[in-house]
Short mmCIF file of C-alpha atoms in Angstrom, two decimals:
data_model
loop_
_atom_site.label_atom_id
_atom_site.label_comp_id
_atom_site.label_asym_id
_atom_site.label_seq_id
_atom_site.Cartn_x
_atom_site.Cartn_y
_atom_site.Cartn_z
CA MET A 125 103.78 -18.05 -2.47
CA SER A 126 100.97 -16.87 -0.21
CA ASP A 127 98.46 -18.63 2.08
CA ASN A 128 94.73 -18.96 0.32
CA THR A 129 93.52 -22.57 1.27
CA ASN A 130 90.71 -21.43 2.93
CA ILE A 131 89.73 -19.03 0.64
CA LYS A 132 86.75 -20.55 -1.96
CA ALA A 133 87.33 -20.58 -5.50
CA ARG A 134 83.58 -19.08 -6.66
CA ARG A 135 82.56 -20.42 -9.48
CA GLY A 136 79.83 -18.84 -11.50
CA PRO A 137 77.70 -15.36 -11.09
CA GLN A 138 76.92 -14.07 -8.18
CA SER A 139 73.97 -12.04 -7.02
CA ILE A 140 75.06 -7.94 -6.69
CA GLY A 141 73.42 -8.09 -3.65
CA ALA A 142 75.91 -10.93 -2.45
CA LEU A 143 78.51 -8.62 -3.50
CA ILE A 144 77.71 -5.05 -2.66
CA GLY A 145 77.23 -6.15 1.09
CA GLY A 146 80.71 -5.89 2.26
CA VAL A 147 80.54 -2.21 0.39
CA ILE A 148 77.88 -1.24 2.06
CA ALA A 149 78.38 -2.35 5.31
CA PRO A 150 80.46 0.57 6.60
CA VAL A 151 77.95 2.92 5.87
CA CYS A 152 75.41 1.09 7.54
CA ALA A 153 77.41 0.85 10.88
CA LYS A 154 78.25 4.16 10.47
CA ARG A 155 74.67 5.68 10.54
CA GLY A 156 73.85 3.00 13.39
CA PHE A 157 72.09 0.02 11.12
CA ALA A 158 74.03 -3.65 11.82
CA THR A 159 72.98 -4.79 8.15
CA ALA A 160 71.80 -3.19 4.98
CA ASP A 161 68.23 -5.84 5.37
CA LEU A 162 66.27 -2.84 6.93
CA ILE A 163 66.75 -0.79 4.01
CA SER A 164 66.74 -2.79 1.24
CA ALA A 165 63.41 -4.48 2.29
CA TRP A 166 62.34 -0.92 3.56
CA SER A 167 59.28 -0.34 0.65
CA ASP A 168 58.16 -3.95 2.06
CA ILE A 169 57.72 -3.11 5.59
CA VAL A 170 56.39 0.44 4.79
CA GLY A 171 54.03 -0.52 2.01
CA PRO A 172 53.06 0.99 -1.83
CA ARG A 173 52.05 3.90 0.15
CA TYR A 174 55.15 5.08 1.67
CA ALA A 175 57.89 2.96 -0.29
CA THR A 176 58.65 5.70 -2.96
CA THR A 177 58.06 8.76 -0.16
CA THR A 178 60.07 7.92 2.67
CA LEU A 179 63.47 6.42 3.78
CA PRO A 180 65.49 5.30 6.86
CA GLU A 181 68.17 7.59 7.28
CA LYS A 182 69.73 6.27 10.63
CA ILE A 183 69.11 4.48 13.66
CA THR A 184 70.17 6.73 17.10
CA TRP A 185 71.02 3.65 19.80
CA PRO A 186 70.59 4.76 23.51
CA ARG A 187 73.51 5.36 25.35
CA ARG A 188 75.59 3.35 27.74
CA ASP A 189 74.78 5.03 30.78
CA GLN A 190 70.73 5.24 29.62
CA ALA A 191 70.98 1.90 27.76
CA LYS A 192 69.30 0.21 31.54
CA ALA A 193 66.55 2.18 31.20
CA PRO A 194 63.50 1.34 29.04
CA GLY A 195 63.04 2.07 25.40
CA GLY A 196 65.34 1.81 22.15
CA ALA A 197 66.17 2.90 19.47
CA THR A 198 64.96 6.08 17.68
CA LEU A 199 65.17 5.36 13.56
CA VAL A 200 65.16 8.51 11.56
CA ILE A 201 63.14 8.53 8.88
CA ARG A 202 63.41 10.95 5.92
CA VAL A 203 59.68 12.14 4.34
CA ASP A 204 58.49 13.85 1.57
CA SER A 205 56.68 16.71 2.58
CA GLY A 206 52.95 15.74 1.61
CA MET A 207 53.25 12.64 3.18
CA ALA A 208 55.29 13.52 6.30
CA ILE A 209 51.58 14.11 8.43
CA TYR A 210 49.89 11.06 7.31
CA LEU A 211 53.44 9.51 8.46
CA GLN A 212 53.39 10.90 12.01
CA HIS A 213 49.24 9.32 11.95
CA GLU A 214 50.97 5.32 11.32
CA THR A 215 53.80 5.65 13.58
CA ASN A 216 52.33 2.94 15.31
CA VAL A 217 51.53 1.09 12.87
CA LEU A 218 54.97 1.23 11.74
CA LEU A 219 56.35 0.53 14.63
CA ASP A 220 54.94 -2.77 14.96
CA ARG A 221 55.99 -3.28 11.30
CA ILE A 222 59.85 -2.55 11.55
CA ASN A 223 59.95 -4.46 14.78
CA GLY A 224 58.09 -7.10 12.97
CA PHE A 225 61.01 -7.36 10.43
CA LEU A 226 63.48 -6.75 13.08
CA GLY A 227 62.06 -9.76 15.37
CA PHE A 228 62.37 -7.91 18.57
CA GLY A 229 61.37 -4.10 20.08
CA ALA A 230 64.57 -2.64 18.92
CA VAL A 231 63.19 0.96 17.97
CA THR A 232 60.42 2.33 19.96
CA GLN A 233 60.75 6.09 18.53
CA LEU A 234 60.16 7.54 14.94
CA LYS A 235 61.80 10.72 14.26
CA ILE A 236 60.11 12.05 11.01
CA VAL A 237 62.33 14.59 8.82
CA GLN A 238 61.20 15.99 6.37
CA GLY A 239 63.23 16.26 2.88
CA VAL A 240 63.39 15.31 -0.63
CA VAL A 241 63.36 11.35 -0.66
CA SER A 242 65.36 10.83 -4.29
CA ARG A 243 63.48 8.29 -6.47
CA PRO A 244 65.16 5.61 -8.87
CA PRO A 245 64.12 7.25 -12.65
CA PRO A 246 61.21 5.09 -13.95
CA ARG A 247 61.87 2.28 -16.19
CA VAL A 248 61.40 2.32 -19.73
CA VAL A 249 59.83 -0.36 -21.50
CA ALA A 250 60.74 -1.05 -25.62
CA PRO A 251 57.78 -1.28 -26.82
CA PRO A 252 57.43 -5.06 -28.85
CA PRO A 253 58.01 -4.98 -32.43
CA LEU A 254 55.45 -4.62 -34.99
CA THR A 255 53.75 -7.78 -36.60
CA LYS A 256 54.81 -8.41 -40.79
CA VAL A 257 51.00 -7.58 -40.95
CA GLU A 258 50.83 -4.41 -38.73
CA GLU A 259 53.99 -3.12 -41.13
CA GLN A 260 51.90 -3.96 -44.08
CA GLU A 261 48.85 -1.61 -42.64
CA VAL A 262 51.20 0.84 -41.70
CA ALA A 263 52.54 0.61 -45.58
CA SER A 264 49.73 0.67 -47.70
CA THR A 265 48.11 3.60 -45.43
CA VAL A 266 50.76 5.78 -45.85
CA ALA A 267 51.78 4.47 -49.79
CA SER A 268 49.69 7.34 -51.06
CA VAL A 269 51.06 9.82 -49.48
CA GLU A 270 53.83 11.73 -51.82
CA SER A 271 56.16 13.69 -49.79
CA ASP A 272 58.97 11.58 -48.16
CA GLY A 273 59.38 13.75 -44.84
CA LEU A 274 55.57 13.45 -43.94
CA ARG A 275 55.30 9.71 -45.05
CA GLU A 276 58.02 8.85 -42.67
CA ALA A 277 56.67 10.67 -40.24
CA LEU A 278 53.06 9.03 -40.78
CA ALA A 279 54.37 5.87 -40.06
CA ARG A 280 56.66 6.25 -37.52
CA LEU A 281 52.99 7.78 -35.53
CA GLY A 282 51.24 4.57 -37.04
CA ARG A 283 54.20 2.16 -35.82
CA GLY A 284 53.36 3.98 -32.38
CA VAL A 285 50.08 3.40 -32.08
CA TYR A 286 50.36 0.27 -32.63
CA SER A 287 53.26 -0.74 -30.07
CA SER A 288 50.81 1.74 -27.83
CA VAL A 289 47.70 -1.29 -28.13
CA LYS A 290 50.00 -3.69 -27.62
CA ALA A 291 52.27 -2.29 -24.70
CA PRO A 292 51.39 -3.89 -21.09
CA ARG A 293 49.69 -0.70 -19.20
CA GLN A 294 52.08 0.01 -16.11
CA PRO A 295 50.55 1.32 -13.12
CA SER A 296 50.36 4.90 -12.19
CA GLY A 297 52.48 6.69 -9.33
#
């Protein structure tokens, strides 16, 4: 029998964030991040303008012999080519936000590396179902069409028009 007296039994569902921390920790440590907090909160730190065009890659800490010299870590950020110049102009603001998140002045320099930042695919939201009245209106509108294929195509078009009018608009960009 194994000695598992110190392990608590977990009941119920757990958040993905709680489970994935142990998996991501070695990868983050290899890239200089103490935790994955900076990476997971990146969009909140940089704001909507840079959230989809930048990505923190690694933190380079000074060597031990240089540790007593003033200065902190260098954060390497991958940036889409078109946004690199804008980010360069806002380096000081970004450093303030990063250090505000970390709670101390750990990062003193940013190294901007131009490259492709992978983005998650946009979420596709299913259109809301039509009401019975709307379905009846579409059916009555296309009822006089003799061709079965054309009638069905026009009915799909009508359902699509109703759905697009009812669907909430998502901000572009």
